[in-house]
Structures are given as structure tokens and as C-alpha cells.
């Protein structure tokens, strides 16, 4: 997303500059054409990034070698390489390249196998807010008012198979054509030393306040204590439904339990639902109930004093993934977060028979790998309504009374090997360097088992398992 553009060419790309004004006219690079980079804790800035045939290049010669440890990955789903040449200026002089001027934010949608998962888009955009740029979501992050035009956007060309996406050309770029980006800003995601949320509580609360202000929603005064519900006011409960997987198989029973504590609305957000519609739904909710799904990222926009009840899948704990959304709401410091775990053998129902044979019988200590946990996204859930009712009986009075975050903290449903601790204690342990579930069992090697599978499942949960099993990584 460039902040300025040369004369527009085809498909919104900058027009080709005259030979004498090509790379040497670069504002940021001046007379330098080799790539350099500098990284902060959560992002990297790169100058003079070259691009050709779907690959981004770090241009280096003897005078300007690549910096050791420099941030250069641009995300795990980008094709990147260091291009070593004898002379970077000679290379630039001999290449007919177009220059993309100004600053360009490069965003890697790291869950590209799930392009319709709305919450993953929030995870990708929130790091931008950490830089102090304008607020959230694509339009809001870039400071564009409702109905305003976005800055120029470049996507990769769409292909039928997601696994072919990594090497696809940018839209409007011809095969073999060279581009040079004057300056790139790359927010590090969770796979490269960053995280999926805001940098601190101030940023998280500011993000919500700016989103509310942008759409004219009422909000609590800054620094106000958590509000109590007036006597007699009905608790507003929002149940988020999923229809593809992680469906609540006993939804009617769950709704019946929720009705014991308040008024229940059921929603299923999709691509047709605007950010404004989802924001308004969050702002008018006291208790947000949902299976673990990417769109729980909307909990960042709940009002102060609201709460989340998250339904977790069996054995769902790889790399602290069960605490991800709780860590987002904890950044706000004024939204309570609880969970129930479908840990019983009949409470997590696999949709794929092969995945069930591979992983369905494993106890928690043998399902602490990415492969096993990925398989648990392809399930439906049966909620233990007795446990749900007991949780709500304890949590709802705290919500209604406006109890402080410390007073309202309840134990997180950890797996058997984890120490019992409340959410704030677990958060403190994570910040101190400890894992959210205590000592983690060693990964289980699955290659031999995967090679013995016949036939291979039609729906692969994670291409890496097959890559490793076949020795083609």
C-alpha cells in the first residue's frame, strides 16, 4: 500500500519511468540501490526491495552485504531470497525496473488456507496499530473515514489452489518484470517474534475508542470503573454460531442454559457483514459466547465490563493457542474472559474419519503437536451444559455487579498436566517466560503413521505434516 504513486499504469501499477529516471529517481534510496533493513521489536523497515516473478529480493553486493539477522522474511508465505551481485548499481542500471515510490506496508495473511476467516484479517492488521498509525481494521488502520477511498492496494493474483498462492505474481505485474519498492514496512507476526495483538493496554483501549468514535457509538469515560448493570436490566447475551465446523451439536440445550441468565441473540458473521455491523453487535453485548474461532477477535470491541465465554476443543493447547483470544481481551484490561473445554471423548466430534483415526484417541500428553491440534479444527462440539451452567452461575453475578477484573477472575480450564491457576496468574506466567500450561510434553513424531495412512485424507489440515512425512520440505 503505497502512500504516493507515480503516473498510474495498468491495473493501478505505477507507470514505467524513463530510462534516465528509473531507479536513480528513488526518493528513499537516493543513489543507493542495494537493500538494507532495520528492525524494532515488532516490525522491520526495508529500503530498496526488489521483486520479480513472485519473489521479493534482498539485493546485496560486496559493498553492501546483507546484515546478519536482519528482518527479511516478509512473512512465512512469501517467496524471499537474497540476490548476490558484484555491483548493485551496475545491476540496477541494467534492469528495466519500475519503482513503487514512498512507503509500502507488506502484509502476509499467514493463515492463507482460510481466506474467509474474518478474525485472521484482524490478526494481520493489528500490528499496524502498534506503530502508532491510525486505528483498526483495514480502512480504520489506514485512517480512511467510512465511505472513503482506500489507498492503492496490491494483491497476488488469485489461483484455484491455495498452495500455489505463494509464488503468484502481484496484480498488474507481467511475468519477468522487475519492481523496486523504495521502502517497505513489515509488521512481524507471531511466527517471527511479533504477536497478534496490540503492544500494550493503552493501544488496545485506544483502538476500541477510535473504532467506536468513527461509527458514533457511545463509550465509557476514560478511566471509569467497570460498570454494573442496573437492577432489573436483562443481561444481553450474544451466541456466535458456526456452520462449517466447530458447530455446537447441542445448540438448543446451550441456548436453553443461556436463557436462564439473560436474553439470547444468535449471529453468524460472514463476508457479507460489514465491520460496522459487527462492531455494533459487540458494543451492545454483555456476554459473548462462541466456540474458539478466528472471529473471536471481535471481542476486542466489546464494551468495558463485558465478558466472553469461549468453548474450547478437546486437547486444544499447542503453543498456548487456547489462550490466544484471552490474551487479546486481557490487553484491554476491562473485558472478562472465561472458557469451557469440550474434553470428554464424546464432546469433540471429528468430521474427517482419517483424522479421527490419527488423532481422536490421543490423550492430552500425546496431542501437543501442531499436526494434532490442526486436526482439531475439523470437528464439531458438544458442550457440557452442566459445566456451562456452573460457570455462568459464578460469572454472571460478577458481571452484573461490575466486579473488578481481579475479583471476577476464574480458573482457566487447563489440560491435565497444567497447574490450576486463574487467568491473570497464567498471563503473568507467560509474560515471565513460562508457558501457559506449565511443562510441555515433547512433540510426537508422526511421519511413520502418516505414511501408513491409506488413503490420504481429501482435506489436509496442515501441508507441513505431509511435507515432512514424505521428506520434501
mmCIF file of N, CA and C in Angstrom, residues 81-147:
data_model
loop_
_atom_site.group_PDB
_atom_site.id
_atom_site.type_symbol
_atom_site.label_atom_id
_atom_site.label_comp_id
_atom_site.label_asym_id
_atom_site.label_seq_id
_atom_site.Cartn_x
_atom_site.Cartn_y
_atom_site.Cartn_z
ATOM 1 N N UNK A 81 14.320 -14.101 -1.186
ATOM 2 C CA UNK A 81 15.670 -14.605 -1.419
ATOM 3 C C UNK A 81 16.645 -13.428 -1.398
ATOM 4 N N UNK A 82 17.899 -13.719 -1.033
ATOM 5 C CA UNK A 82 18.962 -12.726 -1.146
ATOM 6 C C UNK A 82 19.578 -12.860 -2.540
ATOM 7 N N UNK A 83 19.675 -11.745 -3.260
ATOM 8 C CA UNK A 83 20.242 -11.733 -4.610
ATOM 9 C C UNK A 83 21.642 -11.125 -4.532
ATOM 10 N N UNK A 84 22.676 -11.956 -4.661
ATOM 11 C CA UNK A 84 24.061 -11.501 -4.572
ATOM 12 C C UNK A 84 24.561 -11.116 -5.967
ATOM 13 N N UNK A 85 25.047 -9.904 -6.093
ATOM 14 C CA UNK A 85 25.596 -9.424 -7.367
ATOM 15 C C UNK A 85 26.961 -8.782 -7.092
ATOM 16 N N UNK A 86 27.771 -8.632 -8.154
ATOM 17 C CA UNK A 86 29.066 -7.973 -7.985
ATOM 18 C C UNK A 86 28.911 -6.506 -7.660
ATOM 19 N N UNK A 87 27.985 -5.846 -8.344
ATOM 20 C CA UNK A 87 27.789 -4.411 -8.148
ATOM 21 C C UNK A 87 26.298 -4.112 -8.217
ATOM 22 N N UNK A 88 25.715 -3.652 -7.107
ATOM 23 C CA UNK A 88 24.297 -3.316 -7.096
ATOM 24 C C UNK A 88 23.978 -2.179 -8.071
ATOM 25 N N UNK A 89 24.787 -1.108 -8.147
ATOM 26 C CA UNK A 89 24.478 -0.056 -9.131
ATOM 27 C C UNK A 89 24.507 -0.567 -10.567
ATOM 28 N N UNK A 90 25.467 -1.448 -10.892
ATOM 29 C CA UNK A 90 25.506 -1.986 -12.253
ATOM 30 C C UNK A 90 24.280 -2.844 -12.527
ATOM 31 N N UNK A 91 23.862 -3.620 -11.533
ATOM 32 C CA UNK A 91 22.663 -4.433 -11.702
ATOM 33 C C UNK A 91 21.455 -3.536 -11.970
ATOM 34 N N UNK A 92 21.296 -2.483 -11.159
ATOM 35 C CA UNK A 92 20.144 -1.594 -11.308
ATOM 36 C C UNK A 92 20.153 -0.894 -12.662
ATOM 37 N N UNK A 93 21.355 -0.537 -13.144
ATOM 38 C CA UNK A 93 21.449 0.152 -14.428
ATOM 39 C C UNK A 93 21.057 -0.751 -15.581
ATOM 40 N N UNK A 94 21.239 -2.057 -15.400
ATOM 41 C CA UNK A 94 20.934 -2.975 -16.474
ATOM 42 C C UNK A 94 19.559 -3.581 -16.420
ATOM 43 N N UNK A 95 18.760 -3.202 -15.439
ATOM 44 C CA UNK A 95 17.429 -3.775 -15.270
ATOM 45 C C UNK A 95 16.378 -2.724 -15.585
ATOM 46 N N UNK A 96 15.447 -3.071 -16.407
ATOM 47 C CA UNK A 96 14.343 -2.155 -16.740
ATOM 48 C C UNK A 96 13.268 -2.317 -15.684
ATOM 49 N N UNK A 97 13.399 -1.590 -14.566
ATOM 50 C CA UNK A 97 12.526 -1.777 -13.406
ATOM 51 C C UNK A 97 11.589 -0.598 -13.225
ATOM 52 N N UNK A 98 10.424 -0.893 -12.713
ATOM 53 C CA UNK A 98 9.506 0.154 -12.272
ATOM 54 C C UNK A 98 9.682 0.375 -10.778
ATOM 55 N N UNK A 99 9.558 1.627 -10.353
ATOM 56 C CA UNK A 99 9.730 1.986 -8.949
ATOM 57 C C UNK A 99 8.364 2.206 -8.317
ATOM 58 N N UNK A 100 8.144 1.573 -7.164
ATOM 59 C CA UNK A 100 6.963 1.848 -6.354
ATOM 60 C C UNK A 100 7.397 2.845 -5.296
ATOM 61 N N UNK A 101 7.001 4.115 -5.427
ATOM 62 C CA UNK A 101 7.562 5.152 -4.555
ATOM 63 C C UNK A 101 6.902 5.172 -3.175
ATOM 64 N N UNK A 102 7.589 5.840 -2.258
ATOM 65 C CA UNK A 102 7.025 6.060 -0.932
ATOM 66 C C UNK A 102 7.088 4.819 -0.072
ATOM 67 N N UNK A 103 6.197 4.746 0.908
ATOM 68 C CA UNK A 103 6.182 3.653 1.870
ATOM 69 C C UNK A 103 5.103 2.641 1.486
ATOM 70 N N UNK A 104 5.448 1.376 1.581
ATOM 71 C CA UNK A 104 4.522 0.293 1.274
ATOM 72 C C UNK A 104 4.478 -0.653 2.464
ATOM 73 N N UNK A 105 3.290 -0.872 3.012
ATOM 74 C CA UNK A 105 3.125 -1.863 4.075
ATOM 75 C C UNK A 105 2.904 -3.223 3.420
ATOM 76 N N UNK A 106 3.728 -4.191 3.768
ATOM 77 C CA UNK A 106 3.585 -5.538 3.221
ATOM 78 C C UNK A 106 3.005 -6.433 4.309
ATOM 79 N N UNK A 107 1.871 -7.039 4.005
ATOM 80 C CA UNK A 107 1.133 -7.832 4.981
ATOM 81 C C UNK A 107 1.033 -9.265 4.488
ATOM 82 N N UNK A 108 1.434 -10.191 5.326
ATOM 83 C CA UNK A 108 1.353 -11.610 4.996
ATOM 84 C C UNK A 108 0.142 -12.190 5.718
ATOM 85 N N UNK A 109 -0.838 -12.638 4.928
ATOM 86 C CA UNK A 109 -2.001 -13.312 5.524
ATOM 87 C C UNK A 109 -1.570 -14.734 5.850
ATOM 88 N N UNK A 110 -1.072 -14.945 7.088
ATOM 89 C CA UNK A 110 -0.355 -16.172 7.372
ATOM 90 C C UNK A 110 -1.242 -17.397 7.478
ATOM 91 N N UNK A 111 -2.572 -17.222 7.557
ATOM 92 C CA UNK A 111 -3.478 -18.375 7.510
ATOM 93 C C UNK A 111 -4.175 -18.399 6.156
ATOM 94 N N UNK A 112 -3.383 -18.443 5.087
ATOM 95 C CA UNK A 112 -3.948 -18.251 3.757
ATOM 96 C C UNK A 112 -4.812 -19.429 3.309
ATOM 97 N N UNK A 113 -4.752 -20.556 4.015
ATOM 98 C CA UNK A 113 -5.661 -21.659 3.692
ATOM 99 C C UNK A 113 -7.078 -21.379 4.171
ATOM 100 N N UNK A 114 -7.253 -20.309 4.956
ATOM 101 C CA UNK A 114 -8.574 -19.954 5.489
ATOM 102 C C UNK A 114 -8.872 -18.490 5.140
ATOM 103 N N UNK A 115 -9.010 -18.166 3.856
ATOM 104 C CA UNK A 115 -9.122 -16.749 3.460
ATOM 105 C C UNK A 115 -10.404 -16.077 3.908
ATOM 106 N N UNK A 116 -11.448 -16.850 4.242
ATOM 107 C CA UNK A 116 -12.715 -16.248 4.652
ATOM 108 C C UNK A 116 -12.831 -16.139 6.171
ATOM 109 N N UNK A 117 -11.764 -16.470 6.885
ATOM 110 C CA UNK A 117 -11.777 -16.368 8.340
ATOM 111 C C UNK A 117 -11.542 -14.915 8.732
ATOM 112 N N UNK A 118 -12.625 -14.208 9.026
ATOM 113 C CA UNK A 118 -12.549 -12.757 9.202
ATOM 114 C C UNK A 118 -11.586 -12.358 10.314
ATOM 115 N N UNK A 119 -11.577 -13.129 11.394
ATOM 116 C CA UNK A 119 -10.732 -12.753 12.513
ATOM 117 C C UNK A 119 -9.257 -12.789 12.202
ATOM 118 N N UNK A 120 -8.829 -13.650 11.269
ATOM 119 C CA UNK A 120 -7.413 -13.694 10.917
ATOM 120 C C UNK A 120 -6.978 -12.412 10.221
ATOM 121 N N UNK A 121 -7.896 -11.751 9.528
ATOM 122 C CA UNK A 121 -7.560 -10.459 8.934
ATOM 123 C C UNK A 121 -7.280 -9.432 10.031
ATOM 124 N N UNK A 122 -8.031 -9.500 11.123
ATOM 125 C CA UNK A 122 -7.749 -8.597 12.238
ATOM 126 C C UNK A 122 -6.362 -8.879 12.811
ATOM 127 N N UNK A 123 -6.014 -10.166 12.952
ATOM 128 C CA UNK A 123 -4.696 -10.506 13.485
ATOM 129 C C UNK A 123 -3.591 -9.926 12.618
ATOM 130 N N UNK A 124 -3.802 -9.898 11.316
ATOM 131 C CA UNK A 124 -2.790 -9.390 10.395
ATOM 132 C C UNK A 124 -2.678 -7.869 10.487
ATOM 133 N N UNK A 125 -3.792 -7.185 10.761
ATOM 134 C CA UNK A 125 -3.794 -5.728 10.717
ATOM 135 C C UNK A 125 -3.454 -5.085 12.055
ATOM 136 N N UNK A 126 -3.722 -5.770 13.160
ATOM 137 C CA UNK A 126 -3.460 -5.161 14.459
ATOM 138 C C UNK A 126 -2.004 -4.735 14.661
ATOM 139 N N UNK A 127 -1.015 -5.477 14.139
ATOM 140 C CA UNK A 127 0.360 -4.995 14.306
ATOM 141 C C UNK A 127 0.594 -3.607 13.729
ATOM 142 N N UNK A 128 -0.162 -3.218 12.704
ATOM 143 C CA UNK A 128 -0.007 -1.867 12.168
ATOM 144 C C UNK A 128 -0.324 -0.817 13.218
ATOM 145 N N UNK A 129 -1.297 -1.099 14.044
ATOM 146 C CA UNK A 129 -1.686 -0.125 15.068
ATOM 147 C C UNK A 129 -0.559 0.076 16.074
ATOM 148 N N UNK A 130 0.277 -0.923 16.252
ATOM 149 C CA UNK A 130 1.383 -0.799 17.203
ATOM 150 C C UNK A 130 2.393 0.242 16.763
ATOM 151 N N UNK A 131 2.400 0.562 15.485
ATOM 152 C CA UNK A 131 3.340 1.581 15.025
ATOM 153 C C UNK A 131 2.870 2.983 15.355
ATOM 154 N N UNK A 132 1.652 3.123 15.874
ATOM 155 C CA UNK A 132 1.104 4.439 16.116
ATOM 156 C C UNK A 132 0.381 4.990 14.910
ATOM 157 N N UNK A 133 0.078 4.123 13.924
ATOM 158 C CA UNK A 133 -0.706 4.568 12.775
ATOM 159 C C UNK A 133 -2.157 4.721 13.201
ATOM 160 N N UNK A 134 -3.004 5.324 12.352
ATOM 161 C CA UNK A 134 -4.416 5.448 12.707
ATOM 162 C C UNK A 134 -5.054 4.097 12.951
ATOM 163 N N UNK A 135 -6.285 4.067 13.525
ATOM 164 C CA UNK A 135 -6.832 2.854 14.144
ATOM 165 C C UNK A 135 -7.314 1.765 13.206
ATOM 166 N N UNK A 136 -8.044 0.815 13.797
ATOM 167 C CA UNK A 136 -8.169 -0.594 13.393
ATOM 168 C C UNK A 136 -8.931 -0.882 12.126
ATOM 169 N N UNK A 137 -8.805 -2.164 11.745
ATOM 170 C CA UNK A 137 -9.338 -2.734 10.519
ATOM 171 C C UNK A 137 -8.669 -2.045 9.326
ATOM 172 N N UNK A 138 -8.866 -2.560 8.134
ATOM 173 C CA UNK A 138 -8.091 -2.048 7.008
ATOM 174 C C UNK A 138 -8.343 -0.566 6.779
ATOM 175 N N UNK A 139 -9.625 -0.175 6.677
ATOM 176 C CA UNK A 139 -9.908 1.237 6.456
ATOM 177 C C UNK A 139 -9.510 2.073 7.657
ATOM 178 N N UNK A 140 -9.814 1.567 8.853
ATOM 179 C CA UNK A 140 -9.572 2.374 10.045
ATOM 180 C C UNK A 140 -8.082 2.442 10.354
ATOM 181 N N UNK A 141 -7.366 1.326 10.145
ATOM 182 C CA UNK A 141 -5.919 1.325 10.367
ATOM 183 C C UNK A 141 -5.240 2.364 9.503
ATOM 184 N N UNK A 142 -5.726 2.504 8.287
ATOM 185 C CA UNK A 142 -5.091 3.424 7.351
ATOM 186 C C UNK A 142 -5.655 4.837 7.439
ATOM 187 N N UNK A 143 -6.532 5.089 8.395
ATOM 188 C CA UNK A 143 -7.044 6.431 8.593
ATOM 189 C C UNK A 143 -8.060 6.851 7.563
ATOM 190 N N UNK A 144 -8.770 5.907 6.976
ATOM 191 C CA UNK A 144 -9.756 6.230 5.944
ATOM 192 C C UNK A 144 -11.135 6.311 6.595
ATOM 193 N N UNK A 145 -11.865 7.399 6.434
ATOM 194 C CA UNK A 145 -13.187 7.512 7.043
ATOM 195 C C UNK A 145 -14.183 6.575 6.370
ATOM 196 N N UNK A 146 -15.324 6.282 7.035
ATOM 197 C CA UNK A 146 -16.340 5.422 6.426
ATOM 198 C C UNK A 146 -16.755 5.960 5.061
ATOM 199 N N UNK A 147 -16.751 5.096 4.063
ATOM 200 C CA UNK A 147 -17.116 5.501 2.709
ATOM 201 C C UNK A 147 -15.984 6.098 1.916
#
